[in-house]
Amino acid sequence: MLFTWKEDFSVNIEDIDKQHKELFRIGSRLYTIVSLKDGIDRYDEIIEILYELKDYAEYHFSFEEELMKKYGYDGTEDQIKAHKKFIEKVISISEEEVDIEQKKMGMDLILFIANWIENHILKSDMGYKDFLNEKGVY
Ligand SMILES: [Fe+2]
Ligand SMILES: [Fe+2]
């Protein structure tokens, strides 16, 4: 199941785990809507959730970047670059395409978002876990 939280995703920092869980919640709402098979047009809802995801991701990324900068984590620049790329990708999603091919675009998007978030947490965010925990950040 996509967007299911596992303990493996925990970076052992309360605020960040909460924010990551919120990203999963927004993602699963998108998944639920795209999976509905009632034939009702979901365009407005899909776009609305996409923007919600973008806004929340921006909020989370700034929070994370500030924390990394504050403690002088050496992977900060790579994180900033990766975060920026993700936001650009979400912004670049063609609203017209979502309208024409709702189900397909919706599913492609969900897979991209789910994979990106999972990989990013497991590979990039995990990199600061011990570093920040050792500085007393939980
Ligand atoms: Fe990150
Ligand atoms: Fe993160």
JSON list of C-alpha atoms and ligand atoms in Angstrom, two decimals:
[
{"chain": "A", "resi": 1, "resn": "MET", "atom": "CA", "xyz": [0.00, 0.00, 0.00]},
{"chain": "A", "resi": 2, "resn": "LEU", "atom": "CA", "xyz": [1.35, 3.42, -0.98]},
{"chain": "A", "resi": 3, "resn": "PHE", "atom": "CA", "xyz": [1.92, 6.10, 1.63]},
{"chain": "A", "resi": 4, "resn": "THR", "atom": "CA", "xyz": [1.92, 3.77, 4.60]},
{"chain": "A", "resi": 5, "resn": "TRP", "atom": "CA", "xyz": [4.06, 4.97, 7.47]},
{"chain": "A", "resi": 6, "resn": "LYS", "atom": "CA", "xyz": [6.65, 2.53, 8.82]},
{"chain": "A", "resi": 7, "resn": "GLU", "atom": "CA", "xyz": [8.98, 2.97, 11.76]},
{"chain": "A", "resi": 8, "resn": "ASP", "atom": "CA", "xyz": [11.85, 2.74, 9.23]},
{"chain": "A", "resi": 9, "resn": "PHE", "atom": "CA", "xyz": [10.89, 6.26, 8.14]},
{"chain": "A", "resi": 10, "resn": "SER", "atom": "CA", "xyz": [11.49, 7.76, 11.56]},
{"chain": "A", "resi": 11, "resn": "VAL", "atom": "CA", "xyz": [14.41, 10.17, 11.86]},
{"chain": "A", "resi": 12, "resn": "ASN", "atom": "CA", "xyz": [13.85, 10.25, 15.61]},
{"chain": "A", "resi": 13, "resn": "ILE", "atom": "CA", "xyz": [13.00, 13.98, 15.55]},
{"chain": "A", "resi": 14, "resn": "GLU", "atom": "CA", "xyz": [9.42, 14.57, 16.63]},
{"chain": "A", "resi": 15, "resn": "ASP", "atom": "CA", "xyz": [8.52, 17.60, 14.47]},
{"chain": "A", "resi": 16, "resn": "ILE", "atom": "CA", "xyz": [10.07, 16.11, 11.36]},
{"chain": "A", "resi": 17, "resn": "ASP", "atom": "CA", "xyz": [8.37, 12.73, 11.79]},
{"chain": "A", "resi": 18, "resn": "LYS", "atom": "CA", "xyz": [5.05, 14.57, 12.20]},
{"chain": "A", "resi": 19, "resn": "GLN", "atom": "CA", "xyz": [5.66, 16.56, 9.02]},
{"chain": "A", "resi": 20, "resn": "HIS", "atom": "CA", "xyz": [6.64, 13.46, 7.06]},
{"chain": "A", "resi": 21, "resn": "LYS", "atom": "CA", "xyz": [3.46, 11.73, 8.28]},
{"chain": "A", "resi": 22, "resn": "GLU", "atom": "CA", "xyz": [1.44, 14.72, 7.09]},
{"chain": "A", "resi": 23, "resn": "LEU", "atom": "CA", "xyz": [3.02, 14.42, 3.62]},
{"chain": "A", "resi": 24, "resn": "PHE", "atom": "CA", "xyz": [1.96, 10.75, 3.59]},
{"chain": "A", "resi": 25, "resn": "ARG", "atom": "CA", "xyz": [-1.58, 11.76, 4.63]},
{"chain": "A", "resi": 26, "resn": "ILE", "atom": "CA", "xyz": [-1.88, 14.28, 1.80]},
{"chain": "A", "resi": 27, "resn": "GLY", "atom": "CA", "xyz": [-0.49, 11.69, -0.62]},
{"chain": "A", "resi": 28, "resn": "SER", "atom": "CA", "xyz": [-2.99, 9.05, 0.43]},
{"chain": "A", "resi": 29, "resn": "ARG", "atom": "CA", "xyz": [-5.88, 11.48, -0.01]},
{"chain": "A", "resi": 30, "resn": "LEU", "atom": "CA", "xyz": [-4.70, 11.99, -3.57]},
{"chain": "A", "resi": 31, "resn": "TYR", "atom": "CA", "xyz": [-4.50, 8.21, -4.00]},
{"chain": "A", "resi": 32, "resn": "THR", "atom": "CA", "xyz": [-8.02, 7.70, -2.64]},
{"chain": "A", "resi": 33, "resn": "ILE", "atom": "CA", "xyz": [-9.51, 10.30, -4.98]},
{"chain": "A", "resi": 34, "resn": "VAL", "atom": "CA", "xyz": [-7.75, 8.98, -8.07]},
{"chain": "A", "resi": 35, "resn": "SER", "atom": "CA", "xyz": [-8.80, 5.41, -7.20]},
{"chain": "A", "resi": 36, "resn": "LEU", "atom": "CA", "xyz": [-12.51, 6.24, -7.09]},
{"chain": "A", "resi": 37, "resn": "LYS", "atom": "CA", "xyz": [-14.38, 4.63, -9.95]},
{"chain": "A", "resi": 38, "resn": "ASP", "atom": "CA", "xyz": [-17.65, 6.53, -9.80]},
{"chain": "A", "resi": 39, "resn": "GLY", "atom": "CA", "xyz": [-17.11, 8.43, -13.06]},
{"chain": "A", "resi": 40, "resn": "ILE", "atom": "CA", "xyz": [-17.31, 11.82, -11.37]},
{"chain": "A", "resi": 41, "resn": "ASP", "atom": "CA", "xyz": [-14.92, 14.53, -12.58]},
{"chain": "A", "resi": 42, "resn": "ARG", "atom": "CA", "xyz": [-12.22, 14.97, -9.94]},
{"chain": "A", "resi": 43, "resn": "TYR", "atom": "CA", "xyz": [-10.13, 17.60, -11.69]},
{"chain": "A", "resi": 44, "resn": "ASP", "atom": "CA", "xyz": [-10.68, 20.38, -9.15]},
{"chain": "A", "resi": 45, "resn": "GLU", "atom": "CA", "xyz": [-9.98, 18.08, -6.22]},
{"chain": "A", "resi": 46, "resn": "ILE", "atom": "CA", "xyz": [-6.81, 16.66, -7.77]},
{"chain": "A", "resi": 47, "resn": "ILE", "atom": "CA", "xyz": [-5.42, 20.14, -8.47]},
{"chain": "A", "resi": 48, "resn": "GLU", "atom": "CA", "xyz": [-6.40, 21.34, -5.01]},
{"chain": "A", "resi": 49, "resn": "ILE", "atom": "CA", "xyz": [-4.59, 18.48, -3.29]},
{"chain": "A", "resi": 50, "resn": "LEU", "atom": "CA", "xyz": [-1.56, 18.94, -5.53]},
{"chain": "A", "resi": 51, "resn": "TYR", "atom": "CA", "xyz": [-1.25, 22.53, -4.40]},
{"chain": "A", "resi": 52, "resn": "GLU", "atom": "CA", "xyz": [-1.79, 21.51, -0.81]},
{"chain": "A", "resi": 53, "resn": "LEU", "atom": "CA", "xyz": [1.02, 18.98, -1.19]},
{"chain": "A", "resi": 54, "resn": "LYS", "atom": "CA", "xyz": [3.30, 21.61, -2.74]},
{"chain": "A", "resi": 55, "resn": "ASP", "atom": "CA", "xyz": [2.57, 24.14, 0.02]},
{"chain": "A", "resi": 56, "resn": "TYR", "atom": "CA", "xyz": [3.07, 21.61, 2.78]},
{"chain": "A", "resi": 57, "resn": "ALA", "atom": "CA", "xyz": [6.27, 20.26, 1.19]},
{"chain": "A", "resi": 58, "resn": "GLU", "atom": "CA", "xyz": [7.62, 23.83, 0.98]},
{"chain": "A", "resi": 59, "resn": "TYR", "atom": "CA", "xyz": [6.84, 24.38, 4.64]},
{"chain": "A", "resi": 60, "resn": "HIS", "atom": "CA", "xyz": [8.49, 21.10, 5.63]},
{"chain": "A", "resi": 61, "resn": "PHE", "atom": "CA", "xyz": [11.56, 21.65, 3.44]},
{"chain": "A", "resi": 62, "resn": "SER", "atom": "CA", "xyz": [12.22, 25.11, 4.92]},
{"chain": "A", "resi": 63, "resn": "PHE", "atom": "CA", "xyz": [11.84, 23.71, 8.42]},
{"chain": "A", "resi": 64, "resn": "GLU", "atom": "CA", "xyz": [14.32, 20.94, 7.65]},
{"chain": "A", "resi": 65, "resn": "GLU", "atom": "CA", "xyz": [16.78, 23.26, 5.89]},
{"chain": "A", "resi": 66, "resn": "GLU", "atom": "CA", "xyz": [16.77, 25.74, 8.79]},
{"chain": "A", "resi": 67, "resn": "LEU", "atom": "CA", "xyz": [17.48, 22.95, 11.24]},
{"chain": "A", "resi": 68, "resn": "MET", "atom": "CA", "xyz": [20.33, 21.55, 9.11]},
{"chain": "A", "resi": 69, "resn": "LYS", "atom": "CA", "xyz": [21.86, 25.02, 8.67]},
{"chain": "A", "resi": 70, "resn": "LYS", "atom": "CA", "xyz": [21.54, 25.81, 12.36]},
{"chain": "A", "resi": 71, "resn": "TYR", "atom": "CA", "xyz": [23.65, 22.78, 13.28]},
{"chain": "A", "resi": 72, "resn": "GLY", "atom": "CA", "xyz": [25.99, 22.97, 10.30]},
{"chain": "A", "resi": 73, "resn": "TYR", "atom": "CA", "xyz": [25.06, 19.65, 8.70]},
{"chain": "A", "resi": 74, "resn": "ASP", "atom": "CA", "xyz": [27.31, 19.07, 5.69]},
{"chain": "A", "resi": 75, "resn": "GLY", "atom": "CA", "xyz": [24.59, 17.56, 3.50]},
{"chain": "A", "resi": 76, "resn": "THR", "atom": "CA", "xyz": [22.53, 20.75, 3.64]},
{"chain": "A", "resi": 77, "resn": "GLU", "atom": "CA", "xyz": [23.30, 21.94, 0.10]},
{"chain": "A", "resi": 78, "resn": "ASP", "atom": "CA", "xyz": [22.38, 18.57, -1.46]},
{"chain": "A", "resi": 79, "resn": "GLN", "atom": "CA", "xyz": [19.13, 18.58, 0.47]},
{"chain": "A", "resi": 80, "resn": "ILE", "atom": "CA", "xyz": [18.28, 22.10, -0.69]},
{"chain": "A", "resi": 81, "resn": "LYS", "atom": "CA", "xyz": [18.90, 21.06, -4.31]},
{"chain": "A", "resi": 82, "resn": "ALA", "atom": "CA", "xyz": [16.77, 17.92, -4.00]},
{"chain": "A", "resi": 83, "resn": "HIS", "atom": "CA", "xyz": [13.93, 19.82, -2.33]},
{"chain": "A", "resi": 84, "resn": "LYS", "atom": "CA", "xyz": [13.99, 22.48, -5.03]},
{"chain": "A", "resi": 85, "resn": "LYS", "atom": "CA", "xyz": [13.83, 19.85, -7.79]},
{"chain": "A", "resi": 86, "resn": "PHE", "atom": "CA", "xyz": [10.82, 18.18, -6.20]},
{"chain": "A", "resi": 87, "resn": "ILE", "atom": "CA", "xyz": [8.90, 21.47, -5.94]},
{"chain": "A", "resi": 88, "resn": "GLU", "atom": "CA", "xyz": [9.78, 22.33, -9.55]},
{"chain": "A", "resi": 89, "resn": "LYS", "atom": "CA", "xyz": [8.49, 18.95, -10.68]},
{"chain": "A", "resi": 90, "resn": "VAL", "atom": "CA", "xyz": [5.21, 19.39, -8.82]},
{"chain": "A", "resi": 91, "resn": "ILE", "atom": "CA", "xyz": [4.78, 22.91, -10.25]},
{"chain": "A", "resi": 92, "resn": "SER", "atom": "CA", "xyz": [5.53, 21.69, -13.76]},
{"chain": "A", "resi": 93, "resn": "ILE", "atom": "CA", "xyz": [2.71, 19.13, -13.75]},
{"chain": "A", "resi": 94, "resn": "SER", "atom": "CA", "xyz": [0.47, 20.22, -16.54]},
{"chain": "A", "resi": 95, "resn": "GLU", "atom": "CA", "xyz": [-3.00, 21.06, -15.33]},
{"chain": "A", "resi": 96, "resn": "GLU", "atom": "CA", "xyz": [-4.28, 20.52, -18.84]},
{"chain": "A", "resi": 97, "resn": "GLU", "atom": "CA", "xyz": [-2.86, 17.00, -18.91]},
{"chain": "A", "resi": 98, "resn": "VAL", "atom": "CA", "xyz": [-4.41, 16.21, -15.57]},
{"chain": "A", "resi": 99, "resn": "ASP", "atom": "CA", "xyz": [-7.73, 17.25, -17.08]},
{"chain": "A", "resi": 100, "resn": "ILE", "atom": "CA", "xyz": [-7.45, 15.15, -20.24]},
{"chain": "A", "resi": 101, "resn": "GLU", "atom": "CA", "xyz": [-6.09, 11.96, -18.71]},
{"chain": "A", "resi": 102, "resn": "GLN", "atom": "CA", "xyz": [-7.21, 12.22, -15.14]},
{"chain": "A", "resi": 103, "resn": "LYS", "atom": "CA", "xyz": [-6.81, 8.62, -14.05]},
{"chain": "A", "resi": 104, "resn": "LYS", "atom": "CA", "xyz": [-3.49, 8.03, -15.77]},
{"chain": "A", "resi": 105, "resn": "MET", "atom": "CA", "xyz": [-1.94, 11.35, -14.74]},
{"chain": "A", "resi": 106, "resn": "GLY", "atom": "CA", "xyz": [-3.25, 10.93, -11.24]},
{"chain": "A", "resi": 107, "resn": "MET", "atom": "CA", "xyz": [-1.67, 7.50, -10.86]},
{"chain": "A", "resi": 108, "resn": "ASP", "atom": "CA", "xyz": [1.63, 8.55, -12.47]},
{"chain": "A", "resi": 109, "resn": "LEU", "atom": "CA", "xyz": [1.77, 11.45, -10.09]},
{"chain": "A", "resi": 110, "resn": "ILE", "atom": "CA", "xyz": [0.99, 9.36, -7.08]},
{"chain": "A", "resi": 111, "resn": "LEU", "atom": "CA", "xyz": [3.71, 6.88, -7.95]},
{"chain": "A", "resi": 112, "resn": "PHE", "atom": "CA", "xyz": [6.20, 9.68, -8.50]},
{"chain": "A", "resi": 113, "resn": "ILE", "atom": "CA", "xyz": [5.30, 11.40, -5.23]},
{"chain": "A", "resi": 114, "resn": "ALA", "atom": "CA", "xyz": [5.23, 8.20, -3.20]},
{"chain": "A", "resi": 115, "resn": "ASN", "atom": "CA", "xyz": [8.59, 7.03, -4.58]},
{"chain": "A", "resi": 116, "resn": "TRP", "atom": "CA", "xyz": [10.20, 10.41, -4.20]},
{"chain": "A", "resi": 117, "resn": "ILE", "atom": "CA", "xyz": [9.10, 10.92, -0.61]},
{"chain": "A", "resi": 118, "resn": "GLU", "atom": "CA", "xyz": [10.02, 7.37, 0.46]},
{"chain": "A", "resi": 119, "resn": "ASN", "atom": "CA", "xyz": [13.43, 7.48, -1.23]},
{"chain": "A", "resi": 120, "resn": "HIS", "atom": "CA", "xyz": [14.19, 10.95, -0.01]},
{"chain": "A", "resi": 121, "resn": "ILE", "atom": "CA", "xyz": [13.39, 10.11, 3.61]},
{"chain": "A", "resi": 122, "resn": "LEU", "atom": "CA", "xyz": [15.25, 6.79, 3.52]},
{"chain": "A", "resi": 123, "resn": "LYS", "atom": "CA", "xyz": [18.31, 8.00, 1.63]},
{"chain": "A", "resi": 124, "resn": "SER", "atom": "CA", "xyz": [18.66, 11.74, 2.23]},
{"chain": "A", "resi": 125, "resn": "ASP", "atom": "CA", "xyz": [16.83, 12.59, 5.44]},
{"chain": "A", "resi": 126, "resn": "MET", "atom": "CA", "xyz": [18.30, 9.53, 7.21]},
{"chain": "A", "resi": 127, "resn": "GLY", "atom": "CA", "xyz": [21.68, 11.16, 6.62]},
{"chain": "A", "resi": 128, "resn": "TYR", "atom": "CA", "xyz": [21.04, 13.83, 9.25]},
{"chain": "A", "resi": 129, "resn": "LYS", "atom": "CA", "xyz": [19.34, 11.52, 11.76]},
{"chain": "A", "resi": 130, "resn": "ASP", "atom": "CA", "xyz": [22.39, 10.54, 13.83]},
{"chain": "A", "resi": 131, "resn": "PHE", "atom": "CA", "xyz": [24.10, 13.89, 13.26]},
{"chain": "A", "resi": 132, "resn": "LEU", "atom": "CA", "xyz": [21.17, 15.88, 14.69]},
{"chain": "A", "resi": 133, "resn": "ASN", "atom": "CA", "xyz": [20.31, 13.30, 17.37]},
{"chain": "A", "resi": 134, "resn": "GLU", "atom": "CA", "xyz": [23.89, 13.55, 18.62]},
{"chain": "A", "resi": 135, "resn": "LYS", "atom": "CA", "xyz": [23.46, 17.33, 18.84]},
{"chain": "A", "resi": 136, "resn": "GLY", "atom": "CA", "xyz": [20.51, 16.71, 21.12]},
{"chain": "A", "resi": 137, "resn": "VAL", "atom": "CA", "xyz": [17.80, 17.29, 18.49]},
{"chain": "A", "resi": 138, "resn": "TYR", "atom": "CA", "xyz": [14.92, 14.84, 18.91]},
{"chain": "B", "resi": 1, "resn": "FE", "atom": "FE", "xyz": [14.69, 16.47, 3.06]},
{"chain": "B", "resi": 2, "resn": "FE", "atom": "FE", "xyz": [12.02, 15.54, 4.93]}
]
